[in-house]
mmCIF file of C-alpha atoms and ligand atoms in Angstrom:
data_model
loop_
_atom_site.group_PDB
_atom_site.id
_atom_site.type_symbol
_atom_site.label_atom_id
_atom_site.label_comp_id
_atom_site.label_asym_id
_atom_site.label_seq_id
_atom_site.Cartn_x
_atom_site.Cartn_y
_atom_site.Cartn_z
ATOM 1 C CA MET A 102 12.415 1.693 36.397
ATOM 2 C CA LYS A 103 8.756 0.873 35.835
ATOM 3 C CA GLU A 104 7.601 -1.250 32.908
ATOM 4 C CA LEU A 105 7.042 0.469 29.546
ATOM 5 C CA SER A 106 3.854 0.059 27.493
ATOM 6 C CA ARG A 107 3.074 -3.659 27.127
ATOM 7 C CA LYS A 108 0.838 -3.043 24.120
ATOM 8 C CA TYR A 109 3.479 -1.172 22.129
ATOM 9 C CA ALA A 110 6.330 -3.460 23.174
ATOM 10 C CA GLU A 111 4.605 -6.141 21.099
ATOM 11 C CA ILE A 112 4.551 -4.064 17.900
ATOM 12 C CA SER A 113 7.115 -5.205 15.302
ATOM 13 C CA PRO A 114 9.116 -2.537 13.487
ATOM 14 C CA SER A 115 8.489 -2.178 9.742
ATOM 15 C CA LEU A 116 10.778 -4.743 8.041
ATOM 16 C CA THR A 117 10.391 -2.995 4.684
ATOM 17 C CA LEU A 118 11.728 0.284 6.073
ATOM 18 C CA ALA A 119 14.506 -1.572 7.943
ATOM 19 C CA ILE A 120 15.755 -3.258 4.752
ATOM 20 C CA ALA A 121 15.630 -0.036 2.755
ATOM 21 C CA ALA A 122 17.677 1.576 5.562
ATOM 22 C CA LYS A 123 20.244 -1.256 5.486
ATOM 23 C CA ALA A 124 20.601 -0.943 1.697
ATOM 24 C CA ASN A 125 21.139 2.828 2.058
ATOM 25 C CA GLU A 126 23.703 2.290 4.795
ATOM 26 C CA LEU A 127 25.708 -0.134 2.598
ATOM 27 C CA ARG A 128 25.451 2.268 -0.340
ATOM 28 C CA ALA A 129 26.779 5.090 1.841
ATOM 29 C CA LYS A 130 29.788 2.869 2.611
ATOM 30 C CA GLY A 131 30.503 2.742 -1.131
ATOM 31 C CA GLU A 132 28.942 -0.668 -1.920
ATOM 32 C CA ASP A 133 27.302 -1.026 -5.365
ATOM 33 C CA ILE A 134 23.821 -1.942 -4.125
ATOM 34 C CA VAL A 135 20.812 -2.549 -6.362
ATOM 35 C CA SER A 136 17.690 -2.050 -4.300
ATOM 36 C CA PHE A 137 14.323 -3.563 -5.121
ATOM 37 C CA SER A 138 13.006 -2.496 -1.727
ATOM 38 C CA ALA A 139 11.455 0.895 -2.557
ATOM 39 C CA GLY A 140 7.822 1.480 -1.732
ATOM 40 C CA GLU A 141 7.762 4.787 -3.580
ATOM 41 C CA PRO A 142 7.883 6.100 -7.139
ATOM 42 C CA ASP A 143 11.375 7.081 -8.305
ATOM 43 C CA PHE A 144 10.019 10.169 -10.103
ATOM 44 C CA ASN A 145 10.053 13.743 -8.870
ATOM 45 C CA THR A 146 6.740 15.344 -7.897
ATOM 46 C CA PRO A 147 5.337 17.073 -11.029
ATOM 47 C CA GLU A 148 6.537 20.662 -11.443
ATOM 48 C CA ASN A 149 3.150 22.406 -11.217
ATOM 49 C CA ILE A 150 2.583 20.762 -7.807
ATOM 50 C CA ARG A 151 6.052 21.758 -6.565
ATOM 51 C CA ASN A 152 5.532 25.331 -7.738
ATOM 52 C CA VAL A 153 2.376 25.761 -5.689
ATOM 53 C CA ALA A 154 4.332 24.876 -2.541
ATOM 54 C CA ILE A 155 7.123 27.323 -3.355
ATOM 55 C CA GLU A 156 4.648 30.093 -4.021
ATOM 56 C CA ARG A 157 2.695 29.260 -0.892
ATOM 57 C CA ILE A 158 5.778 29.448 1.324
ATOM 58 C CA ASN A 159 6.647 32.880 -0.046
ATOM 59 C CA ARG A 160 3.107 34.164 0.199
ATOM 60 C CA GLY A 161 2.783 33.429 3.928
ATOM 61 C CA GLY A 162 -0.445 32.654 5.734
ATOM 62 C CA ASN A 163 0.683 29.103 6.357
ATOM 63 C CA GLY A 164 -0.625 28.656 9.865
ATOM 64 C CA TYR A 165 -2.796 25.841 11.149
ATOM 65 C CA THR A 166 -5.785 24.736 9.127
ATOM 66 C CA SER A 167 -8.839 22.975 10.480
ATOM 67 C CA ALA A 168 -7.598 19.657 11.981
ATOM 68 C CA SER A 169 -9.444 17.672 9.319
ATOM 69 C CA GLY A 170 -7.883 19.688 6.472
ATOM 70 C CA LEU A 171 -8.596 22.713 4.275
ATOM 71 C CA THR A 172 -12.175 22.882 3.029
ATOM 72 C CA PRO A 173 -11.081 23.479 -0.619
ATOM 73 C CA LEU A 174 -8.898 20.363 -0.404
ATOM 74 C CA LYS A 175 -11.758 18.297 1.013
ATOM 75 C CA GLU A 176 -13.924 19.605 -1.825
ATOM 76 C CA ALA A 177 -11.233 18.646 -4.349
ATOM 77 C CA VAL A 178 -11.099 15.142 -2.829
ATOM 78 C CA ALA A 179 -14.901 14.865 -3.002
ATOM 79 C CA ALA A 180 -14.825 15.958 -6.668
ATOM 80 C CA LYS A 181 -12.099 13.375 -7.411
ATOM 81 C CA LEU A 182 -14.082 10.599 -5.736
ATOM 82 C CA LYS A 183 -17.134 11.522 -7.806
ATOM 83 C CA LYS A 184 -15.240 11.766 -11.098
ATOM 84 C CA ASP A 185 -12.963 8.739 -10.747
ATOM 85 C CA ASN A 186 -14.994 6.424 -8.550
ATOM 86 C CA GLY A 187 -18.640 7.433 -8.919
ATOM 87 C CA LEU A 188 -18.855 8.180 -5.183
ATOM 88 C CA GLU A 189 -20.859 11.097 -3.738
ATOM 89 C CA TYR A 190 -19.374 12.606 -0.596
ATOM 90 C CA SER A 191 -19.788 15.991 1.038
ATOM 91 C CA SER A 192 -16.645 17.641 2.370
ATOM 92 C CA SER A 193 -17.784 16.843 5.928
ATOM 93 C CA GLN A 194 -17.253 13.146 5.128
ATOM 94 C CA ILE A 195 -13.609 13.662 4.141
ATOM 95 C CA VAL A 196 -10.679 13.911 6.560
ATOM 96 C CA VAL A 197 -7.235 14.775 5.226
ATOM 97 C CA SER A 198 -4.477 13.036 7.185
ATOM 98 C CA ASN A 199 -0.684 12.761 7.248
ATOM 99 C CA GLY A 200 -0.585 10.102 4.539
ATOM 100 C CA ALA A 201 -2.877 7.164 3.867
ATOM 101 C CA LYS A 202 -1.141 5.249 6.649
ATOM 102 C CA HIS A 203 -2.324 7.826 9.167
ATOM 103 C CA ALA A 204 -5.838 7.746 7.675
ATOM 104 C CA ILE A 205 -5.854 3.949 8.154
ATOM 105 C CA SER A 206 -4.611 4.243 11.718
ATOM 106 C CA ASN A 207 -7.285 6.854 12.577
ATOM 107 C CA THR A 208 -9.977 4.710 10.972
ATOM 108 C CA LEU A 209 -9.001 1.640 12.997
ATOM 109 C CA LEU A 210 -8.975 3.688 16.208
ATOM 110 C CA SER A 211 -12.439 5.017 15.334
ATOM 111 C CA VAL A 212 -14.069 1.704 14.458
ATOM 112 C CA LEU A 213 -12.523 -0.907 16.756
ATOM 113 C CA ASN A 214 -13.215 -1.887 20.336
ATOM 114 C CA PRO A 215 -10.817 -4.218 22.197
ATOM 115 C CA GLY A 216 -11.104 -7.780 20.878
ATOM 116 C CA ASP A 217 -12.874 -6.866 17.631
ATOM 117 C CA GLU A 218 -11.663 -9.030 14.745
ATOM 118 C CA VAL A 219 -10.269 -7.524 11.575
ATOM 119 C CA ILE A 220 -9.991 -9.777 8.538
ATOM 120 C CA MET A 221 -7.074 -9.155 6.200
ATOM 121 C CA ILE A 222 -5.944 -11.050 3.144
ATOM 122 C CA ASN A 223 -2.587 -12.809 3.406
ATOM 123 C CA PRO A 224 -0.229 -11.605 1.821
ATOM 124 C CA TYR A 225 -1.052 -8.316 3.551
ATOM 125 C CA TRP A 226 0.602 -4.907 3.633
ATOM 126 C CA VAL A 227 3.041 -4.928 6.499
ATOM 127 C CA SER A 228 1.422 -2.129 8.553
ATOM 128 C CA TYR A 229 -2.168 -3.463 8.654
ATOM 129 C CA LYS A 230 -1.387 -6.138 11.201
ATOM 130 C CA GLU A 231 0.502 -3.848 13.574
ATOM 131 C CA LEU A 232 -1.984 -0.961 13.239
ATOM 132 C CA VAL A 233 -4.853 -3.317 14.097
ATOM 133 C CA LYS A 234 -2.976 -4.501 17.194
ATOM 134 C CA MET A 235 -2.259 -0.878 18.173
ATOM 135 C CA ALA A 236 -6.024 -0.237 17.998
ATOM 136 C CA GLU A 237 -6.551 -3.324 20.261
ATOM 137 C CA GLY A 238 -8.167 -5.297 17.450
ATOM 138 C CA VAL A 239 -7.361 -8.911 16.604
ATOM 139 C CA PRO A 240 -5.943 -9.583 13.110
ATOM 140 C CA VAL A 241 -7.500 -12.588 11.340
ATOM 141 C CA PHE A 242 -5.853 -13.849 8.157
ATOM 142 C CA VAL A 243 -7.335 -15.332 5.011
ATOM 143 C CA ASP A 244 -4.691 -17.145 2.963
ATOM 144 C CA ALA A 245 -5.001 -16.130 -0.662
ATOM 145 C CA ASP A 246 -4.082 -18.553 -3.418
ATOM 146 C CA PRO A 247 -1.110 -17.593 -5.636
ATOM 147 C CA ASN A 248 -2.867 -19.462 -8.467
ATOM 148 C CA ASN A 249 -5.708 -16.940 -8.158
ATOM 149 C CA HIS A 250 -3.346 -13.937 -8.454
ATOM 150 C CA PHE A 251 -3.184 -13.991 -4.655
ATOM 151 C CA LYS A 252 -6.803 -12.817 -4.463
ATOM 152 C CA ALA A 253 -9.067 -14.167 -1.725
ATOM 153 C CA THR A 254 -12.549 -15.301 -2.724
ATOM 154 C CA ALA A 255 -15.728 -14.430 -0.840
ATOM 155 C CA GLU A 256 -15.983 -18.129 0.141
ATOM 156 C CA GLN A 257 -12.506 -18.089 1.698
ATOM 157 C CA ILE A 258 -13.318 -14.898 3.599
ATOM 158 C CA ALA A 259 -16.664 -16.316 4.771
ATOM 159 C CA GLU A 260 -14.805 -19.144 6.538
ATOM 160 C CA LYS A 261 -13.111 -16.584 8.811
ATOM 161 C CA VAL A 262 -16.190 -14.515 9.663
ATOM 162 C CA THR A 263 -17.325 -14.769 13.297
ATOM 163 C CA PRO A 264 -19.719 -12.716 15.435
ATOM 164 C CA LYS A 265 -16.661 -10.688 16.444
ATOM 165 C CA THR A 266 -15.778 -9.670 12.866
ATOM 166 C CA LYS A 267 -15.890 -5.893 12.781
ATOM 167 C CA LEU A 268 -13.944 -4.945 9.686
ATOM 168 C CA LEU A 269 -12.446 -6.366 6.495
ATOM 169 C CA ILE A 270 -9.439 -4.731 4.862
ATOM 170 C CA ILE A 271 -9.406 -4.766 1.067
ATOM 171 C CA ASN A 272 -6.341 -3.429 -0.747
ATOM 172 C CA SER A 273 -6.790 -3.307 -4.502
ATOM 173 C CA PRO A 274 -4.457 -2.786 -6.345
ATOM 174 C CA ASN A 275 -2.480 -4.694 -3.786
ATOM 175 C CA ASN A 276 0.837 -4.267 -2.047
ATOM 176 C CA PRO A 277 2.708 -6.682 -2.133
ATOM 177 C CA THR A 278 1.047 -8.825 -4.825
ATOM 178 C CA GLY A 279 -0.135 -6.361 -7.501
ATOM 179 C CA ALA A 280 -3.544 -8.106 -7.467
ATOM 180 C CA VAL A 281 -6.532 -6.084 -8.701
ATOM 181 C CA TYR A 282 -10.010 -7.301 -7.743
ATOM 182 C CA THR A 283 -12.747 -7.295 -10.384
ATOM 183 C CA LYS A 284 -16.146 -5.728 -9.844
ATOM 184 C CA GLU A 285 -17.728 -9.182 -9.550
ATOM 185 C CA GLU A 286 -15.211 -10.352 -6.957
ATOM 186 C CA LEU A 287 -15.777 -7.190 -4.921
ATOM 187 C CA GLN A 288 -19.542 -7.573 -5.209
ATOM 188 C CA ALA A 289 -19.374 -11.100 -3.764
ATOM 189 C CA ILE A 290 -17.146 -9.901 -0.913
ATOM 190 C CA GLY A 291 -19.425 -6.905 -0.354
ATOM 191 C CA ASN A 292 -22.460 -9.200 -0.057
ATOM 192 C CA LEU A 293 -20.706 -10.927 2.841
ATOM 193 C CA ALA A 294 -20.176 -7.621 4.616
ATOM 194 C CA ILE A 295 -23.857 -6.790 4.281
ATOM 195 C CA GLU A 296 -24.993 -10.267 5.340
ATOM 196 C CA HIS A 297 -22.740 -10.371 8.416
ATOM 197 C CA ASP A 298 -22.829 -6.637 9.159
ATOM 198 C CA PHE A 299 -19.174 -5.646 9.171
ATOM 199 C CA TYR A 300 -17.322 -2.574 7.920
ATOM 200 C CA ILE A 301 -14.901 -2.495 4.999
ATOM 201 C CA LEU A 302 -11.713 -0.476 4.889
ATOM 202 C CA SER A 303 -10.866 -0.114 1.202
ATOM 203 C CA ASP A 304 -7.261 0.993 0.717
ATOM 204 C CA GLU A 305 -7.114 2.365 -2.830
ATOM 205 C CA ILE A 306 -3.720 4.076 -2.675
ATOM 206 C CA TYR A 307 -2.493 2.311 -5.873
ATOM 207 C CA GLU A 308 -5.709 3.051 -7.780
ATOM 208 C CA LYS A 309 -3.984 4.923 -10.618
ATOM 209 C CA LEU A 310 -1.377 2.208 -11.224
ATOM 210 C CA VAL A 311 -3.276 -0.495 -13.106
ATOM 211 C CA TYR A 312 -2.123 -2.268 -16.245
ATOM 212 C CA GLY A 313 -4.813 -3.371 -18.664
ATOM 213 C CA VAL A 314 -7.439 -3.840 -15.957
ATOM 214 C CA GLN A 315 -9.941 -1.522 -14.256
ATOM 215 C CA HIS A 316 -9.895 -0.311 -10.683
ATOM 216 C CA THR A 317 -13.262 -0.494 -8.906
ATOM 217 C CA SER A 318 -14.027 1.014 -5.530
ATOM 218 C CA ILE A 319 -16.129 -1.449 -3.521
ATOM 219 C CA ALA A 320 -18.016 1.528 -2.022
ATOM 220 C CA SER A 321 -19.437 2.314 -5.466
ATOM 221 C CA LEU A 322 -21.212 -1.029 -5.870
ATOM 222 C CA SER A 323 -24.336 -0.266 -3.816
ATOM 223 C CA GLU A 324 -25.804 2.150 -1.302
ATOM 224 C CA GLU A 325 -25.383 -0.486 1.427
ATOM 225 C CA LEU A 326 -21.683 -0.873 0.606
ATOM 226 C CA TYR A 327 -21.201 2.895 0.405
ATOM 227 C CA LYS A 328 -22.543 3.191 3.957
ATOM 228 C CA ARG A 329 -20.280 0.552 5.489
ATOM 229 C CA THR A 330 -17.062 1.326 3.601
ATOM 230 C CA ILE A 331 -14.275 3.685 4.611
ATOM 231 C CA VAL A 332 -12.347 4.585 1.453
ATOM 232 C CA ILE A 333 -8.667 5.349 1.985
ATOM 233 C CA ASN A 334 -6.558 7.017 -0.642
ATOM 234 C CA GLY A 335 -3.813 9.599 -0.913
ATOM 235 C CA LEU A 336 -1.368 11.481 -3.058
ATOM 236 C CA SER A 337 1.811 9.488 -2.300
ATOM 237 C CA LYS A 338 1.898 6.911 -5.065
ATOM 238 C CA ALA A 339 -0.145 8.448 -7.897
ATOM 239 C CA TYR A 340 1.501 11.883 -7.779
ATOM 240 C CA ALA A 341 4.991 10.829 -6.607
ATOM 241 C CA MET A 342 4.369 12.723 -3.348
ATOM 242 C CA THR A 343 5.360 10.180 -0.682
ATOM 243 C CA GLY A 344 7.283 12.663 1.448
ATOM 244 C CA TRP A 345 4.577 15.327 1.373
ATOM 245 C CA ARG A 346 2.414 13.146 3.616
ATOM 246 C CA ILE A 347 -1.103 13.736 2.338
ATOM 247 C CA GLY A 348 -3.717 10.989 2.480
ATOM 248 C CA TYR A 349 -7.422 10.952 3.221
ATOM 249 C CA SER A 350 -10.434 8.950 4.332
ATOM 250 C CA ALA A 351 -13.992 9.161 2.997
ATOM 251 C CA SER A 352 -16.661 7.664 5.217
ATOM 252 C CA SER A 353 -20.000 8.229 6.923
ATOM 253 C CA ILE A 354 -20.206 11.581 8.726
ATOM 254 C CA GLU A 355 -20.262 9.719 12.055
ATOM 255 C CA ILE A 356 -16.924 7.994 11.392
ATOM 256 C CA ALA A 357 -15.420 11.131 9.788
ATOM 257 C CA LYS A 358 -16.189 13.084 12.972
ATOM 258 C CA MET A 359 -14.410 10.491 15.111
ATOM 259 C CA ILE A 360 -11.401 10.429 12.798
ATOM 260 C CA ALA A 361 -11.204 14.243 12.850
ATOM 261 C CA ASN A 362 -11.541 14.305 16.611
ATOM 262 C CA ILE A 363 -8.702 11.787 17.103
ATOM 263 C CA GLN A 364 -6.528 13.689 14.644
ATOM 264 C CA SER A 365 -7.212 17.020 16.354
ATOM 265 C CA HIS A 366 -5.492 15.693 19.486
ATOM 266 C CA GLU A 367 -2.875 13.511 17.823
ATOM 267 C CA THR A 368 -1.285 15.659 15.117
ATOM 268 C CA SER A 369 -3.624 18.599 14.320
ATOM 269 C CA ASN A 370 -3.822 19.332 10.598
ATOM 270 C CA PRO A 371 -1.529 17.788 7.971
ATOM 271 C CA ASN A 372 1.170 20.138 6.672
ATOM 272 C CA THR A 373 -0.560 23.269 5.385
ATOM 273 C CA ILE A 374 1.785 23.850 2.421
ATOM 274 C CA ALA A 375 1.437 20.244 1.287
ATOM 275 C CA GLN A 376 -2.354 20.615 1.483
ATOM 276 C CA TYR A 377 -2.283 23.538 -0.977
ATOM 277 C CA SER A 378 -0.111 21.504 -3.345
ATOM 278 C CA ALA A 379 -2.530 18.583 -2.993
ATOM 279 C CA ILE A 380 -5.350 20.793 -4.314
ATOM 280 C CA GLU A 381 -3.231 21.518 -7.388
ATOM 281 C CA ALA A 382 -2.423 17.796 -7.772
ATOM 282 C CA LEU A 383 -6.095 16.827 -7.677
ATOM 283 C CA GLU A 384 -7.458 19.652 -9.827
ATOM 284 C CA SER A 385 -4.856 20.255 -12.527
ATOM 285 C CA ASP A 386 -5.113 18.644 -15.957
ATOM 286 C CA LYS A 387 -1.318 18.478 -15.945
ATOM 287 C CA SER A 388 -1.538 15.789 -13.255
ATOM 288 C CA THR A 389 -3.535 13.513 -15.530
ATOM 289 C CA VAL A 390 -0.717 13.656 -18.071
ATOM 290 C CA ALA A 391 2.003 13.115 -15.424
ATOM 291 C CA ILE A 392 0.160 10.141 -13.900
ATOM 292 C CA GLU A 393 -0.300 8.514 -17.288
ATOM 293 C CA GLU A 394 3.398 8.900 -18.105
ATOM 294 C CA MET A 395 4.361 7.247 -14.813
ATOM 295 C CA ARG A 396 1.798 4.468 -15.263
ATOM 296 C CA VAL A 397 3.058 3.616 -18.734
ATOM 297 C CA GLU A 398 6.657 3.594 -17.495
ATOM 298 C CA PHE A 399 5.795 1.287 -14.567
ATOM 299 C CA MET A 400 3.986 -1.056 -16.930
ATOM 300 C CA ARG A 401 7.020 -1.168 -19.247
ATOM 301 C CA ARG A 402 9.304 -1.993 -16.319
ATOM 302 C CA ARG A 403 6.919 -4.652 -15.063
ATOM 303 C CA ASP A 404 7.048 -6.323 -18.463
ATOM 304 C CA ILE A 405 10.866 -6.234 -18.494
ATOM 305 C CA ALA A 406 11.060 -7.652 -14.972
ATOM 306 C CA GLU A 407 8.525 -10.409 -15.701
ATOM 307 C CA ASP A 408 10.364 -11.365 -18.870
ATOM 308 C CA LEU A 409 13.706 -11.664 -17.054
ATOM 309 C CA LEU A 410 12.171 -13.565 -14.135
ATOM 310 C CA SER A 411 10.428 -16.036 -16.407
ATOM 311 C CA LYS A 412 13.827 -17.056 -17.829
ATOM 312 C CA MET A 413 15.192 -18.084 -14.421
ATOM 313 C CA PRO A 414 14.859 -21.791 -13.584
ATOM 314 C CA ASN A 415 13.207 -22.915 -10.329
ATOM 315 C CA ILE A 416 11.649 -19.518 -9.757
ATOM 316 C CA SER A 417 8.056 -18.520 -10.348
ATOM 317 C CA HIS A 418 6.249 -15.267 -9.858
ATOM 318 C CA VAL A 419 2.696 -14.023 -9.594
ATOM 319 C CA SER A 420 1.918 -11.688 -12.474
ATOM 320 C CA PRO A 421 0.965 -8.250 -11.122
ATOM 321 C CA GLU A 422 -1.879 -6.230 -12.630
ATOM 322 C CA GLY A 423 -1.276 -3.086 -10.603
ATOM 323 C CA ALA A 424 0.939 -1.198 -8.102
ATOM 324 C CA PHE A 425 4.724 -1.670 -8.603
ATOM 325 C CA TYR A 426 5.635 -4.914 -6.867
ATOM 326 C CA ILE A 427 6.199 -8.533 -7.900
ATOM 327 C CA MET A 428 6.062 -11.516 -5.581
ATOM 328 C CA VAL A 429 8.669 -14.129 -6.522
ATOM 329 C CA ASP A 430 8.549 -17.689 -5.186
ATOM 330 C CA VAL A 431 12.097 -18.686 -4.194
ATOM 331 C CA SER A 432 11.181 -21.564 -1.883
ATOM 332 C CA ALA A 433 12.800 -24.119 -4.245
ATOM 333 C CA PHE A 434 16.123 -22.915 -2.821
ATOM 334 C CA TYR A 435 15.275 -23.417 0.844
ATOM 335 C CA ASN A 436 17.513 -26.309 1.897
ATOM 336 C CA SER A 437 20.434 -26.997 4.204
ATOM 337 C CA GLU A 438 22.910 -27.269 1.327
ATOM 338 C CA ASN A 439 22.267 -23.641 0.439
ATOM 339 C CA GLY A 440 22.147 -22.630 4.103
ATOM 340 C CA ILE A 441 18.791 -20.988 3.387
ATOM 341 C CA ALA A 442 15.705 -21.971 5.365
ATOM 342 C CA ASN A 443 13.373 -19.035 4.729
ATOM 343 C CA SER A 444 12.787 -15.728 2.922
ATOM 344 C CA THR A 445 14.785 -13.709 5.457
ATOM 345 C CA GLU A 446 17.849 -15.904 4.964
ATOM 346 C CA PHE A 447 17.424 -15.818 1.175
ATOM 347 C CA ALA A 448 17.235 -11.992 1.209
ATOM 348 C CA SER A 449 20.140 -11.672 3.597
ATOM 349 C CA LYS A 450 22.433 -13.970 1.553
ATOM 350 C CA LEU A 451 21.407 -12.208 -1.663
ATOM 351 C CA LEU A 452 22.336 -8.852 -0.154
ATOM 352 C CA ASP A 453 25.666 -10.132 1.206
ATOM 353 C CA GLU A 454 26.742 -12.017 -1.925
ATOM 354 C CA GLN A 455 25.217 -10.060 -4.820
ATOM 355 C CA LYS A 456 24.455 -6.678 -3.223
ATOM 356 C CA VAL A 457 20.774 -6.861 -4.144
ATOM 357 C CA ALA A 458 18.161 -5.724 -1.610
ATOM 358 C CA VAL A 459 14.713 -7.364 -1.656
ATOM 359 C CA ILE A 460 11.990 -7.669 0.983
ATOM 360 C CA PRO A 461 11.487 -11.159 2.493
ATOM 361 C CA GLY A 462 7.919 -12.346 1.986
ATOM 362 C CA VAL A 463 7.609 -13.136 5.693
ATOM 363 C CA ALA A 464 7.062 -9.383 6.209
ATOM 364 C CA PHE A 465 3.772 -9.849 4.324
ATOM 365 C CA GLY A 466 2.881 -13.239 5.792
ATOM 366 C CA VAL A 467 4.215 -15.501 2.974
ATOM 367 C CA ASP A 468 7.636 -16.973 3.677
ATOM 368 C CA ASN A 469 8.038 -18.752 0.317
ATOM 369 C CA TYR A 470 8.342 -15.417 -1.480
ATOM 370 C CA ILE A 471 10.441 -12.306 -1.819
ATOM 371 C CA ARG A 472 8.995 -8.974 -2.948
ATOM 372 C CA LEU A 473 10.656 -6.962 -5.702
ATOM 373 C CA SER A 474 9.676 -3.344 -6.328
ATOM 374 C CA TYR A 475 10.029 -2.124 -9.895
ATOM 375 C CA ALA A 476 9.898 1.511 -8.820
ATOM 376 C CA THR A 477 13.483 1.742 -9.991
ATOM 377 C CA SER A 478 15.177 2.399 -13.342
ATOM 378 C CA GLU A 479 15.269 -0.105 -16.215
ATOM 379 C CA GLU A 480 19.056 -0.161 -15.816
ATOM 380 C CA ASN A 481 18.710 -1.197 -12.170
ATOM 381 C CA ILE A 482 16.050 -3.771 -13.008
ATOM 382 C CA ARG A 483 18.319 -5.403 -15.614
ATOM 383 C CA LYS A 484 21.400 -5.220 -13.400
ATOM 384 C CA GLY A 485 19.619 -6.446 -10.253
ATOM 385 C CA LEU A 486 17.811 -9.305 -11.965
ATOM 386 C CA GLY A 487 21.076 -10.295 -13.684
ATOM 387 C CA ARG A 488 22.630 -10.579 -10.232
ATOM 388 C CA ILE A 489 19.667 -12.577 -8.903
ATOM 389 C CA ALA A 490 20.060 -14.948 -11.880
ATOM 390 C CA GLU A 491 23.757 -15.363 -10.977
ATOM 391 C CA PHE A 492 22.860 -15.901 -7.325
ATOM 392 C CA VAL A 493 20.330 -18.658 -7.938
ATOM 393 C CA LYS A 494 22.636 -20.343 -10.469
ATOM 394 C CA GLY A 495 24.983 -20.948 -7.554
ATOM 395 C CA LEU A 496 22.224 -22.495 -5.425
ATOM 396 C CA LYS A 497 20.879 -26.026 -5.316
ATOM 397 C CA ALA A 498 17.161 -26.367 -6.059
HETATM 398 C C1 PLP B 112 -1.042 -0.611 0.677
HETATM 399 C C2 PLP B 112 -0.552 0.692 1.199
HETATM 400 N N1 PLP B 112 -1.395 1.476 1.878
HETATM 401 C C3 PLP B 112 -1.001 2.652 2.383
HETATM 402 C C4 PLP B 112 0.285 3.108 2.225
HETATM 403 C C5 PLP B 112 0.673 4.396 2.873
HETATM 404 O O1 PLP B 112 0.830 5.453 2.017
HETATM 405 P P1 PLP B 112 1.100 6.922 2.550
HETATM 406 O O2 PLP B 112 2.446 7.308 2.040
HETATM 407 O O3 PLP B 112 0.029 7.764 1.944
HETATM 408 O O4 PLP B 112 1.031 6.908 4.038
HETATM 409 C C6 PLP B 112 1.220 2.319 1.527
HETATM 410 C C7 PLP B 112 2.617 2.756 1.406
HETATM 411 O O5 PLP B 112 3.529 1.992 1.159
HETATM 412 C C8 PLP B 112 0.786 1.090 0.997
HETATM 413 O O6 PLP B 112 1.625 0.294 0.310
#
């Protein structure tokens, strides 16, 4: 048999999805698993959004839409970007995709040529690296300092800029660290992009989940930054709509056309019924209330989790200001006596011995850490962290 694709053979599978699958498998076998692996809200999609889908299915007329999405949805996205982010886009600059992940993938395919360098901040969201490789770009990493909330400074980024730098990925609020960049920090990073002429992909999918700080879109800071930024966002996290698969990009018309063109051959339009529900999600006042309720609940759980973690000896964590993840430094337990040399072994032993699923930090580029998601009930948070406390008590630091 002839050789399969060399490019895709080098792509690693998503470790986060693999661990969530393993936890589900053990649960199905009757094991009492507490999972901190979820990358999605544990709430149902708000009722008004669900009802639009039900009505739409019964009404009929659910054929293909334009590949780049329904015009009323693109208009609703443009109105949202103006209201929430101070950004002016026409609907021809918006492309609705099958989730933010798809919007990111299409953007990378549109912007990159083979060998172009893409700077990402380490810790990074697990898919950025692989998506860049799939688009024949070269990932370049800037190591962020945990003492600076895991945020990279403009100076640190500048050290990695070369003539081949084509794009910088900013993810604020951040998965996996919960870091939220301030306006001033983004301005300094934006100045670099202007000075060295590179694009910015700003992944703002966790925009609505911020706790006591403000989200700023880097595209809103100047006309120059608006022109060179591709804003990515979607409905998954803010509206508890992960499975509906609606995300979008907002960019220059030139880039939007390329994204739409790629999508027209790849997948055609995103699910028509989900697009109608997305209009309701973006336009209804009820959504504002639902989002606020979820945000307040996530913040409460974050506080509980941080409190319990801070009582555990030899463990430290980076305090998150957004999203629903906490990075916990467990490297004090990496030694031969414990039979643990890295985050994968820590996570694996924790799952075997205490039935708690966490994501090893190595999936995000930082092996001293594990990632906990607090998109799970207070009961699970207390139970799971109690088990982690038991687990580390039995280890030698
Ligand atoms: C940082 C980040 N960007 C994008 C996505 C993708 O979201 P979507 O469900 O819209 O594809 C995720 C999902 O986990 C994420 O964490």
